[in-house]
Amino acid sequence: MSFGSEGTSYSKKARPESLLPQATQGPLVLGIALVDFDHLVGPKIEFSRGDVVEDEEIAKILPFLALPDGAHLSSEDYSYFHLVPSTSPSPTTIFGISCNRQISAADLLVKDPDVTRSTVQKAVVVLASKPVFGLIRDRLGVITKALFAQRNFSDMSILDDFYMSLEHSLRSQMTESGLYMGARELVHTFRQRTLVLLKALMLQKKIMFFGHPVERLCTYQYSLVTLMPGLLQNLDDCGSPPLAARAQTLSRPTSLKTSDPKSMMTFVGMPLDLFGKDAFFQPYLPLQQLDMLKDTQSWLCGSTNTIVTQQKEVDILVNVENGTMEFRDPKLERIAGLTPADRKWMDDIVRDVNDTFVEDPTKPLDMHFKGSDDYLRQKVRSMASVYAILYSSSAQFDDYISAVLSSVKYADFLAKVQAGGVGIEAGMCFEMSHLMPCMPHRCCFTKVIRTQHKTSMRSGSKSSRRRMHTKSGNVSPNPISLTLLKQGK
């Protein structure tokens, strides 16, 4: 089964309003490479185009990312990974994707002297400035298959042509939907526990995915990231813990336009800076990068090697082969656990996905909006703010996240009221619960609101209680760390 983005199956011209303006800044394709597995020295770069491949750090780690452990178990597999150049004055994340295949040495028309085993294994790699994996994947698969069909690896003209044409090919289809990985497979596999993963990601925990094939391992992680509104377009700092360029550009919003979804998202602090300083995201983590797990506060990683899964730093181990989760931190299991309201909310989503899910990719899809990837992303995004809920007709995953962030902002507000620094005057006599439904019966992170609200009501003066025309409503029992919202409080 293919786990590529569903957006790759459409070749029609993109609407101008859907094009990503930031994609025009600099080249998309930074380089390509061919990685060969040498049975004496291990994986090595055999051919490359693009200056970025000459970087010392990239040249050293790229072969191990392109040909992951266990690649020989599949006739074809894809690996997704992130790199950071060592020589750049302003380092940023480079997004890599590789397609690996193998061929019998006996089938080669021209056999290199280094070929000493019965099988030849190689991977074609594309390095890009944006995570446009869905757009690159199908093109990369065709080129890799054609290269192996030559049965002659001394002729690299097909890779030269691929490098020269890929940039223009991607530009014509560079839309927001082209960035997304399908989330339906993730929800179909993990069902209600998809929300548990989303909570753990928001809480910036240490999440390790494990299993084969590598493409499923990587796309499940990207599917999870896709559910966070705006995060996929802001991963420039995710490749290494020290990177924190985005944090320097964040500021509190000074205005709000309720008719503009982007304005409402910004108002509640989205996209969250989940992979900033002291955090990183590596869809496939080789043993050579194992040290990155130590002394790093937060990460999202994937591995096919059991050695990595045995690391004591792991908070949650997610097995993509059997769809199970192992909590190494009991406290996190309680915090990220689902409330009855959470389960009911997720039951609706899981049902919508399963009703339209087709296991066999060769069968045609009778796809409707309900249950689609866009539907799932909206389920997490339309909660972009308190006001998004007021103006949205359906509670969608996006709704959930907006409610969480709105709840945290409200809790922060109540804390300031308790300290005597702010209040609501008599002229603003509306119920905060009306302004801030924040799905209190659905949102699992709002205990902090209830607790701080009751405390402020007990300890506040009569005049402050008169100013505070609020009520807490029925909330669920799990708090969220306020540190997530430094940029949006």
One Martini backbone bead per residue (centre of mass of N, CA, C, O) as a GRO file, in nm:
protein
  489
    1MET     BB    1   0.097   0.035   0.020
    2SER     BB    2   0.046   0.369  -0.017
    3PHE     BB    3   0.171   0.677   0.172
    4GLY     BB    4   0.114   0.903   0.007
    5SER     BB    5  -0.002   1.177  -0.107
    6GLU     BB    6  -0.309   1.261  -0.244
    7GLY     BB    7  -0.206   1.513  -0.412
    8THR     BB    8  -0.040   1.347  -0.642
    9SER     BB    9  -0.303   1.265  -0.828
   10TYR     BB   10  -0.289   1.569  -0.920
   11SER     BB   11  -0.242   1.776  -1.234
   12LYS     BB   12  -0.381   2.018  -1.203
   13LYS     BB   13  -0.404   2.338  -1.186
   14ALA     BB   14  -0.342   2.561  -0.957
   15ARG     BB   15  -0.464   2.770  -0.750
   16PRO     BB   16  -0.351   3.077  -0.663
   17GLU     BB   17  -0.458   3.073  -0.356
   18SER     BB   18  -0.289   2.785  -0.294
   19LEU     BB   19  -0.030   2.904  -0.309
   20LEU     BB   20   0.299   2.928  -0.185
   21PRO     BB   21   0.482   3.209  -0.125
   22GLN     BB   22   0.744   3.090   0.023
   23ALA     BB   23   0.839   2.907  -0.225
   24THR     BB   24   0.991   3.155  -0.387
   25GLN     BB   25   1.226   3.136  -0.175
   26GLY     BB   26   1.414   2.987  -0.340
   27PRO     BB   27   1.498   2.676  -0.375
   28LEU     BB   28   1.371   2.354  -0.353
   29VAL     BB   29   1.606   2.212  -0.497
   30LEU     BB   30   1.931   2.118  -0.365
   31GLY     BB   31   1.952   1.795  -0.428
   32ILE     BB   32   2.116   1.492  -0.539
   33ALA     BB   33   2.143   1.123  -0.492
   34LEU     BB   34   2.354   0.824  -0.481
   35VAL     BB   35   2.319   0.533  -0.283
   36ASP     BB   36   2.546   0.282  -0.174
   37PHE     BB   37   2.593  -0.060  -0.080
   38ASP     BB   38   2.877  -0.151   0.091
   39HIS     BB   39   2.998  -0.450   0.228
   40LEU     BB   40   3.262  -0.310   0.360
   41VAL     BB   41   3.165   0.019   0.438
   42GLY     BB   42   2.887   0.071   0.348
   43PRO     BB   43   2.728   0.344   0.302
   44LYS     BB   44   2.747   0.552  -0.005
   45ILE     BB   45   2.832   0.809  -0.213
   46GLU     BB   46   2.819   0.794  -0.576
   47PHE     BB   47   2.618   1.043  -0.642
   48SER     BB   48   2.596   1.406  -0.728
   49ARG     BB   49   2.385   1.709  -0.689
   50GLY     BB   50   2.484   1.977  -0.536
   51ASP     BB   51   2.628   2.159  -0.280
   52VAL     BB   52   2.497   2.032  -0.021
   53VAL     BB   53   2.646   1.748  -0.046
   54GLU     BB   54   2.936   1.875   0.037
   55ASP     BB   55   2.871   1.877   0.310
   56GLU     BB   56   3.009   1.726   0.575
   57GLU     BB   57   2.760   1.642   0.746
   58ILE     BB   58   2.584   1.533   0.515
   59ALA     BB   59   2.786   1.327   0.392
   60LYS     BB   60   2.798   1.151   0.659
   61ILE     BB   61   2.468   1.089   0.711
   62LEU     BB   62   2.304   1.028   0.449
   63PRO     BB   63   2.347   0.718   0.395
   64PHE     BB   64   2.187   0.628   0.665
   65LEU     BB   65   1.912   0.760   0.574
   66ALA     BB   66   1.868   0.632   0.283
   67LEU     BB   67   1.969   0.342   0.421
   68PRO     BB   68   1.801   0.172   0.618
   69ASP     BB   69   1.724  -0.039   0.841
   70GLY     BB   70   1.581  -0.303   0.659
   71ALA     BB   71   1.571  -0.245   0.342
   72HIS     BB   72   1.590  -0.554   0.241
   73LEU     BB   73   1.278  -0.632   0.306
   74SER     BB   74   1.229  -0.456   0.045
   75SER     BB   75   1.190  -0.376  -0.287
   76GLU     BB   76   1.047  -0.102  -0.178
   77ASP     BB   77   1.139   0.220  -0.028
   78TYR     BB   78   1.089   0.493   0.206
   79SER     BB   79   1.263   0.793   0.323
   80TYR     BB   80   1.245   1.028   0.593
   81PHE     BB   81   1.436   1.339   0.648
   82HIS     BB   82   1.677   1.537   0.843
   83LEU     BB   83   1.896   1.824   0.790
   84VAL     BB   84   2.213   2.001   0.885
   85PRO     BB   85   2.427   2.222   0.802
   86SER     BB   86   2.767   2.324   0.896
   87THR     BB   87   2.840   2.590   0.691
   88SER     BB   88   2.611   2.764   0.761
   89PRO     BB   89   2.534   3.077   0.895
   90SER     BB   90   2.207   2.990   0.856
   91PRO     BB   91   2.075   2.737   0.977
   92THR     BB   92   1.865   2.482   0.828
   93THR     BB   93   1.632   2.271   0.729
   94ILE     BB   94   1.657   1.964   0.553
   95PHE     BB   95   1.464   1.777   0.315
   96GLY     BB   96   1.444   1.420   0.292
   97ILE     BB   97   1.423   1.172   0.018
   98SER     BB   98   1.404   0.812  -0.035
   99CYS     BB   99   1.464   0.549  -0.285
  100ASN     BB  100   1.473   0.198  -0.246
  101ARG     BB  101   1.652  -0.066  -0.414
  102GLN     BB  102   1.685  -0.397  -0.575
  103ILE     BB  103   1.931  -0.617  -0.743
  104SER     BB  104   2.052  -0.856  -0.921
  105ALA     BB  105   2.371  -0.914  -1.020
  106ALA     BB  106   2.297  -1.103  -1.268
  107ASP     BB  107   2.124  -0.858  -1.420
  108LEU     BB  108   2.365  -0.707  -1.499
  109LEU     BB  109   2.533  -0.559  -1.767
  110VAL     BB  110   2.713  -0.385  -1.561
  111LYS     BB  111   2.984  -0.479  -1.354
  112ASP     BB  112   3.118  -0.390  -1.075
  113PRO     BB  113   3.398  -0.468  -0.888
  114ASP     BB  114   3.241  -0.420  -0.602
  115VAL     BB  115   3.066  -0.662  -0.675
  116THR     BB  116   3.020  -0.945  -0.429
  117ARG     BB  117   2.718  -0.985  -0.435
  118SER     BB  118   2.386  -1.086  -0.521
  119THR     BB  119   2.316  -0.784  -0.426
  120VAL     BB  120   2.189  -0.460  -0.521
  121GLN     BB  121   2.191  -0.150  -0.329
  122LYS     BB  122   1.987   0.150  -0.371
  123ALA     BB  123   1.955   0.523  -0.350
  124VAL     BB  124   1.742   0.789  -0.416
  125VAL     BB  125   1.795   1.145  -0.362
  126VAL     BB  126   1.613   1.425  -0.213
  127LEU     BB  127   1.677   1.774  -0.157
  128ALA     BB  128   1.491   2.014   0.041
  129SER     BB  129   1.341   2.322   0.169
  130LYS     BB  130   1.076   2.149   0.173
  131PRO     BB  131   0.804   1.925   0.272
  132VAL     BB  132   0.752   1.783  -0.050
  133PHE     BB  133   0.691   1.467  -0.054
  134GLY     BB  134   0.433   1.420  -0.219
  135LEU     BB  135   0.554   1.543  -0.488
  136ILE     BB  136   0.821   1.365  -0.506
  137ARG     BB  137   0.763   1.061  -0.477
  138ASP     BB  138   0.656   0.973  -0.760
  139ARG     BB  139   0.899   1.074  -0.921
  140LEU     BB  140   1.114   0.910  -0.769
  141GLY     BB  141   1.002   0.626  -0.830
  142VAL     BB  142   1.029   0.639  -1.140
  143ILE     BB  143   1.336   0.694  -1.155
  144THR     BB  144   1.435   0.448  -0.996
  145LYS     BB  145   1.311   0.235  -1.180
  146ALA     BB  146   1.461   0.329  -1.439
  147LEU     BB  147   1.749   0.289  -1.336
  148PHE     BB  148   1.720  -0.021  -1.283
  149ALA     BB  149   1.628  -0.094  -1.580
  150GLN     BB  150   1.915  -0.055  -1.711
  151ARG     BB  151   2.144  -0.229  -1.564
  152ASN     BB  152   2.329   0.055  -1.545
  153PHE     BB  153   2.542   0.247  -1.318
  154SER     BB  154   2.726   0.423  -1.532
  155ASP     BB  155   2.451   0.571  -1.608
  156MET     BB  156   2.347   0.919  -1.505
  157SER     BB  157   2.152   1.086  -1.695
  158ILE     BB  158   1.876   1.051  -1.552
  159LEU     BB  159   1.961   1.224  -1.301
  160ASP     BB  160   2.027   1.486  -1.444
  161ASP     BB  161   1.744   1.533  -1.563
  162PHE     BB  162   1.595   1.530  -1.294
  163TYR     BB  163   1.738   1.777  -1.166
  164MET     BB  164   1.661   1.989  -1.394
  165SER     BB  165   1.325   1.934  -1.375
  166LEU     BB  166   1.208   1.936  -1.079
  167GLU     BB  167   1.164   2.230  -1.003
  168HIS     BB  168   0.943   2.298  -1.213
  169SER     BB  169   0.749   2.070  -1.137
  170LEU     BB  170   0.693   2.171  -0.842
  171ARG     BB  171   0.599   2.466  -0.887
  172SER     BB  172   0.323   2.390  -1.036
  173GLN     BB  173   0.236   2.221  -0.737
  174MET     BB  174   0.276   2.443  -0.498
  175THR     BB  175   0.079   2.353  -0.242
  176GLU     BB  176  -0.065   2.301   0.056
  177SER     BB  177  -0.169   2.008  -0.009
  178GLY     BB  178   0.121   1.902  -0.103
  179LEU     BB  179   0.231   1.874   0.203
  180TYR     BB  180   0.041   1.661   0.285
  181MET     BB  181  -0.041   1.397   0.481
  182GLY     BB  182  -0.220   1.137   0.532
  183ALA     BB  183  -0.457   1.077   0.814
  184ARG     BB  184  -0.634   0.819   0.779
  185GLU     BB  185  -0.433   0.592   0.850
  186LEU     BB  186  -0.382   0.681   1.139
  187VAL     BB  187  -0.678   0.662   1.242
  188HIS     BB  188  -0.730   0.366   1.155
  189THR     BB  189  -0.506   0.247   1.347
  190PHE     BB  190  -0.548   0.430   1.636
  191ARG     BB  191  -0.791   0.588   1.662
  192GLN     BB  192  -0.841   0.730   1.962
  193ARG     BB  193  -0.517   0.747   2.005
  194THR     BB  194  -0.460   0.993   1.829
  195LEU     BB  195  -0.521   1.200   2.057
  196VAL     BB  196  -0.292   1.116   2.243
  197LEU     BB  197  -0.065   1.197   2.049
  198LEU     BB  198  -0.144   1.495   2.026
  199LYS     BB  199  -0.102   1.565   2.320
  200ALA     BB  200   0.197   1.482   2.340
  201LEU     BB  201   0.292   1.686   2.131
  202MET     BB  202   0.193   1.944   2.281
  203LEU     BB  203   0.370   1.855   2.546
  204GLN     BB  204   0.658   1.779   2.451
  205LYS     BB  205   0.738   1.488   2.410
  206LYS     BB  206   0.886   1.159   2.388
  207ILE     BB  207   0.854   1.024   2.062
  208MET     BB  208   0.844   0.676   1.946
  209PHE     BB  209   0.871   0.521   1.645
  210PHE     BB  210   0.801   0.172   1.533
  211GLY     BB  211   0.899   0.001   1.230
  212HIS     BB  212   0.743  -0.150   0.948
  213PRO     BB  213   0.780   0.034   0.715
  214VAL     BB  214   0.942   0.330   0.667
  215GLU     BB  215   0.719   0.493   0.538
  216ARG     BB  216   0.509   0.453   0.758
  217LEU     BB  217   0.677   0.562   0.990
  218CYS     BB  218   0.696   0.855   0.865
  219THR     BB  219   0.396   0.928   0.786
  220TYR     BB  220   0.274   0.916   1.066
  221GLN     BB  221   0.427   1.160   1.174
  222TYR     BB  222   0.331   1.363   0.958
  223SER     BB  223   0.032   1.329   1.019
  224LEU     BB  224   0.049   1.445   1.303
  225VAL     BB  225   0.164   1.723   1.223
  226THR     BB  226  -0.074   1.801   1.032
  227LEU     BB  227  -0.285   1.844   1.277
  228MET     BB  228  -0.118   2.100   1.315
  229PRO     BB  229  -0.169   2.412   1.268
  230GLY     BB  230   0.093   2.527   1.053
  231LEU     BB  231   0.347   2.339   1.112
  232LEU     BB  232   0.443   2.235   0.828
  233GLN     BB  233   0.543   2.545   0.748
  234ASN     BB  234   0.729   2.534   1.047
  235LEU     BB  235   1.029   2.336   1.018
  236ASP     BB  236   1.319   2.483   1.020
  237ASP     BB  237   1.399   2.381   1.340
  238CYS     BB  238   1.373   2.047   1.350
  239GLY     BB  239   1.677   1.919   1.290
  240SER     BB  240   1.778   2.070   1.567
  241PRO     BB  241   1.803   2.172   1.893
  242PRO     BB  242   1.951   2.465   1.851
  243LEU     BB  243   1.727   2.556   1.681
  244ALA     BB  244   1.569   2.919   1.699
  245ALA     BB  245   1.461   3.134   1.482
  246ARG     BB  246   1.148   3.165   1.521
  247ALA     BB  247   1.135   3.280   1.814
  248GLN     BB  248   1.247   3.571   1.723
  249THR     BB  249   0.960   3.633   1.549
  250LEU     BB  250   0.780   3.636   1.787
  251SER     BB  251   0.450   3.775   1.867
  252ARG     BB  252   0.203   3.949   1.979
  253PRO     BB  253  -0.105   4.005   1.907
  254THR     BB  254  -0.289   4.324   1.812
  255SER     BB  255  -0.510   4.163   1.644
  256LEU     BB  256  -0.860   4.083   1.526
  257LYS     BB  257  -1.010   3.870   1.267
  258THR     BB  258  -1.293   3.678   1.255
  259SER     BB  259  -1.296   3.630   0.925
  260ASP     BB  260  -0.992   3.525   0.978
  261PRO     BB  261  -0.833   3.233   1.030
  262LYS     BB  262  -0.538   3.333   1.064
  263SER     BB  263  -0.597   3.537   1.288
  264MET     BB  264  -0.710   3.330   1.492
  265MET     BB  265  -0.460   3.154   1.509
  266THR     BB  266  -0.265   3.374   1.608
  267PHE     BB  267  -0.418   3.452   1.872
  268VAL     BB  268  -0.357   3.144   2.000
  269GLY     BB  269  -0.047   3.066   1.882
  270MET     BB  270  -0.052   2.987   1.589
  271PRO     BB  271   0.195   2.807   1.540
  272LEU     BB  272   0.349   2.600   1.724
  273ASP     BB  273   0.677   2.575   1.887
  274LEU     BB  274   0.769   2.249   1.903
  275PHE     BB  275   1.066   2.271   1.719
  276GLY     BB  276   1.272   2.418   1.881
  277LYS     BB  277   1.441   2.461   2.133
  278ASP     BB  278   1.522   2.153   2.251
  279ALA     BB  279   1.413   2.029   1.969
  280PHE     BB  280   1.301   1.747   1.752
  281PHE     BB  281   1.266   1.605   1.405
  282GLN     BB  282   1.293   1.243   1.311
  283PRO     BB  283   1.155   1.009   1.118
  284TYR     BB  284   1.459   0.895   1.075
  285LEU     BB  285   1.671   0.722   1.313
  286PRO     BB  286   1.986   0.657   1.340
  287LEU     BB  287   2.244   0.541   1.527
  288GLN     BB  288   2.428   0.799   1.466
  289GLN     BB  289   2.183   0.980   1.634
  290LEU     BB  290   2.141   0.888   1.935
  291ASP     BB  291   2.255   1.139   2.103
  292MET     BB  292   2.005   1.331   2.056
  293LEU     BB  293   1.823   1.211   2.290
  294LYS     BB  294   2.011   1.335   2.477
  295ASP     BB  295   1.944   1.623   2.644
  296THR     BB  296   1.643   1.636   2.526
  297GLN     BB  297   1.321   1.747   2.587
  298SER     BB  298   1.217   1.710   2.274
  299TRP     BB  299   1.061   1.448   2.055
  300LEU     BB  300   1.028   1.314   1.709
  301CYS     BB  301   1.059   0.966   1.620
  302GLY     BB  302   1.216   0.706   1.410
  303SER     BB  303   1.245   0.333   1.406
  304THR     BB  304   1.397  -0.007   1.321
  305ASN     BB  305   1.556  -0.026   1.597
  306THR     BB  306   1.568  -0.172   1.911
  307ILE     BB  307   1.787   0.002   2.044
  308VAL     BB  308   1.624   0.269   2.044
  309THR     BB  309   1.373   0.164   2.217
  310GLN     BB  310   1.567   0.125   2.490
  311GLN     BB  311   1.557   0.406   2.565
  312LYS     BB  312   1.499   0.594   2.858
  313GLU     BB  313   1.380   0.866   2.721
  314VAL     BB  314   1.120   0.739   2.655
  315ASP     BB  315   0.769   0.801   2.677
  316ILE     BB  316   0.669   0.692   2.384
  317LEU     BB  317   0.579   0.383   2.224
  318VAL     BB  318   0.520   0.333   1.871
  319ASN     BB  319   0.357   0.076   1.694
  320VAL     BB  320   0.304   0.036   1.343
  321GLU     BB  321   0.233  -0.276   1.314
  322ASN     BB  322   0.002  -0.296   1.575
  323GLY     BB  323  -0.106  -0.023   1.713
  324THR     BB  324   0.073   0.047   1.968
  325MET     BB  325   0.126   0.160   2.318
  326GLU     BB  326   0.404   0.275   2.531
  327PHE     BB  327   0.431   0.381   2.858
  328ARG     BB  328   0.705   0.523   3.047
  329ASP     BB  329   0.501   0.749   3.165
  330PRO     BB  330   0.247   0.751   3.387
  331LYS     BB  331   0.173   1.051   3.394
  332LEU     BB  332   0.117   1.081   3.091
  333GLU     BB  333  -0.114   0.877   3.073
  334ARG     BB  334  -0.305   1.057   3.240
  335ILE     BB  335  -0.294   1.326   3.085
  336ALA     BB  336  -0.349   1.187   2.783
  337GLY     BB  337  -0.602   1.082   2.849
  338LEU     BB  338  -0.931   0.989   2.795
  339THR     BB  339  -1.228   1.108   2.803
  340PRO     BB  340  -1.551   1.054   2.750
  341ALA     BB  341  -1.571   1.295   2.552
  342ASP     BB  342  -1.333   1.219   2.377
  343ARG     BB  343  -1.443   0.945   2.281
  344LYS     BB  344  -1.694   1.051   2.145
  345TRP     BB  345  -1.552   1.237   1.945
  346MET     BB  346  -1.371   1.010   1.816
  347ASP     BB  347  -1.591   0.817   1.720
  348ASP     BB  348  -1.686   0.997   1.487
  349ILE     BB  349  -1.420   1.002   1.331
  350VAL     BB  350  -1.370   0.699   1.298
  351ARG     BB  351  -1.630   0.640   1.149
  352ASP     BB  352  -1.582   0.829   0.904
  353VAL     BB  353  -1.325   0.683   0.811
  354ASN     BB  354  -1.417   0.379   0.796
  355ASP     BB  355  -1.656   0.425   0.590
  356THR     BB  356  -1.412   0.527   0.360
  357PHE     BB  357  -1.218   0.291   0.382
  358VAL     BB  358  -0.945   0.153   0.174
  359GLU     BB  359  -0.715  -0.099   0.157
  360ASP     BB  360  -0.725  -0.104  -0.156
  361PRO     BB  361  -0.557   0.105  -0.384
  362THR     BB  362  -0.700  -0.011  -0.660
  363LYS     BB  363  -0.952   0.103  -0.557
  364PRO     BB  364  -1.197   0.307  -0.583
  365LEU     BB  365  -1.293   0.629  -0.461
  366ASP     BB  366  -1.583   0.737  -0.269
  367MET     BB  367  -1.521   1.053  -0.195
  368HIS     BB  368  -1.581   1.252   0.079
  369PHE     BB  369  -1.546   1.490   0.305
  370LYS     BB  370  -1.635   1.292   0.500
  371GLY     BB  371  -1.325   1.149   0.615
  372SER     BB  372  -1.119   1.322   0.514
  373ASP     BB  373  -0.834   1.501   0.542
  374ASP     BB  374  -0.967   1.780   0.558
  375TYR     BB  375  -1.161   1.701   0.783
  376LEU     BB  376  -0.947   1.633   0.998
  377ARG     BB  377  -0.806   1.910   1.003
  378GLN     BB  378  -1.060   2.066   1.083
  379LYS     BB  379  -1.098   1.919   1.356
  380VAL     BB  380  -0.829   2.079   1.460
  381ARG     BB  381  -0.866   2.399   1.343
  382SER     BB  382  -1.150   2.556   1.399
  383MET     BB  383  -1.019   2.624   1.694
  384ALA     BB  384  -0.834   2.876   1.645
  385SER     BB  385  -1.058   3.000   1.837
  386VAL     BB  386  -1.307   3.112   2.012
  387TYR     BB  387  -1.442   3.240   1.754
  388ALA     BB  388  -1.445   2.993   1.574
  389ILE     BB  389  -1.673   2.856   1.729
  390LEU     BB  390  -1.895   3.070   1.683
  391TYR     BB  391  -1.854   3.046   1.343
  392SER     BB  392  -1.893   2.736   1.360
  393SER     BB  393  -2.090   2.451   1.262
  394SER     BB  394  -1.843   2.255   1.329
  395ALA     BB  395  -1.670   2.008   1.507
  396GLN     BB  396  -1.338   1.994   1.472
  397PHE     BB  397  -0.949   1.889   1.535
  398ASP     BB  398  -0.906   2.199   1.520
  399ASP     BB  399  -1.103   2.260   1.743
  400TYR     BB  400  -0.949   2.129   1.974
  401ILE     BB  401  -0.694   2.306   1.975
  402SER     BB  402  -0.827   2.579   2.012
  403ALA     BB  403  -0.952   2.509   2.283
  404VAL     BB  404  -0.692   2.460   2.433
  405LEU     BB  405  -0.563   2.741   2.388
  406SER     BB  406  -0.797   2.903   2.504
  407SER     BB  407  -0.781   2.777   2.786
  408VAL     BB  408  -0.497   2.877   2.854
  409LYS     BB  409  -0.553   3.177   2.820
  410TYR     BB  410  -0.773   3.186   3.035
  411ALA     BB  411  -0.600   3.087   3.271
  412ASP     BB  412  -0.402   3.322   3.255
  413PHE     BB  413  -0.610   3.539   3.310
  414LEU     BB  414  -0.700   3.437   3.593
  415ALA     BB  415  -0.422   3.469   3.721
  416LYS     BB  416  -0.416   3.779   3.685
  417VAL     BB  417  -0.667   3.838   3.851
  418GLN     BB  418  -0.563   3.719   4.117
  419ALA     BB  419  -0.315   3.934   4.113
  420GLY     BB  420  -0.458   4.220   4.017
  421GLY     BB  421  -0.389   4.299   3.695
  422VAL     BB  422  -0.690   4.213   3.602
  423GLY     BB  423  -1.017   4.286   3.443
  424ILE     BB  424  -1.377   4.308   3.438
  425GLU     BB  425  -1.596   4.527   3.365
  426ALA     BB  426  -1.928   4.614   3.388
  427GLY     BB  427  -1.950   4.678   3.071
  428MET     BB  428  -1.872   4.347   3.040
  429CYS     BB  429  -2.169   4.170   3.060
  430PHE     BB  430  -2.047   3.877   2.982
  431GLU     BB  431  -2.010   3.553   2.929
  432MET     BB  432  -1.728   3.369   2.910
  433SER     BB  433  -1.869   3.102   2.823
  434HIS     BB  434  -1.966   3.225   2.551
  435LEU     BB  435  -1.690   3.316   2.440
  436MET     BB  436  -1.572   3.021   2.582
  437PRO     BB  437  -1.651   2.721   2.515
  438CYS     BB  438  -1.411   2.531   2.432
  439MET     BB  439  -1.531   2.264   2.476
  440PRO     BB  440  -1.557   2.178   2.791
  441HIS     BB  441  -1.679   1.882   2.730
  442ARG     BB  442  -1.409   1.810   2.541
  443CYS     BB  443  -1.177   1.937   2.682
  444CYS     BB  444  -0.885   1.789   2.846
  445PHE     BB  445  -0.723   2.080   2.950
  446THR     BB  446  -0.935   2.243   3.179
  447LYS     BB  447  -0.870   2.221   3.484
  448VAL     BB  448  -0.708   2.483   3.522
  449ILE     BB  449  -0.954   2.665   3.507
  450ARG     BB  450  -1.123   2.565   3.740
  451THR     BB  451  -0.912   2.602   3.961
  452GLN     BB  452  -0.846   2.908   3.919
  453HIS     BB  453  -1.133   3.012   3.939
  454LYS     BB  454  -1.200   2.920   4.228
  455THR     BB  455  -0.964   3.064   4.362
  456SER     BB  456  -1.038   3.354   4.271
  457MET     BB  457  -1.324   3.354   4.407
  458ARG     BB  458  -1.225   3.307   4.701
  459SER     BB  459  -0.985   3.541   4.711
  460GLY     BB  460  -1.150   3.757   4.616
  461SER     BB  461  -1.312   4.028   4.605
  462LYS     BB  462  -1.618   4.162   4.566
  463SER     BB  463  -1.540   4.348   4.331
  464SER     BB  464  -1.400   4.128   4.160
  465ARG     BB  465  -1.654   3.945   4.139
  466ARG     BB  466  -1.826   4.154   3.990
  467ARG     BB  467  -1.635   4.173   3.740
  468MET     BB  468  -1.665   3.853   3.729
  469HIS     BB  469  -1.857   3.716   3.461
  470THR     BB  470  -1.833   3.386   3.544
  471LYS     BB  471  -1.803   3.036   3.432
  472SER     BB  472  -1.684   2.702   3.412
  473GLY     BB  473  -1.820   2.446   3.389
  474ASN     BB  474  -1.772   2.143   3.230
  475VAL     BB  475  -1.481   1.965   3.295
  476SER     BB  476  -1.190   1.816   3.239
  477PRO     BB  477  -0.898   1.634   3.404
  478ASN     BB  478  -0.667   1.794   3.212
  479PRO     BB  479  -0.366   1.945   3.189
  480ILE     BB  480  -0.164   2.206   3.047
  481SER     BB  481   0.114   2.342   2.943
  482LEU     BB  482   0.201   2.682   2.937
  483THR     BB  483   0.471   2.672   2.763
  484LEU     BB  484   0.336   2.651   2.474
  485LEU     BB  485   0.239   2.987   2.492
  486LYS     BB  486   0.463   3.212   2.461
  487GLN     BB  487   0.362   3.335   2.171
  488GLY     BB  488   0.020   3.359   2.268
  489LYS     BB  489  -0.063   3.509   2.550
   0.00000   0.00000   0.00000
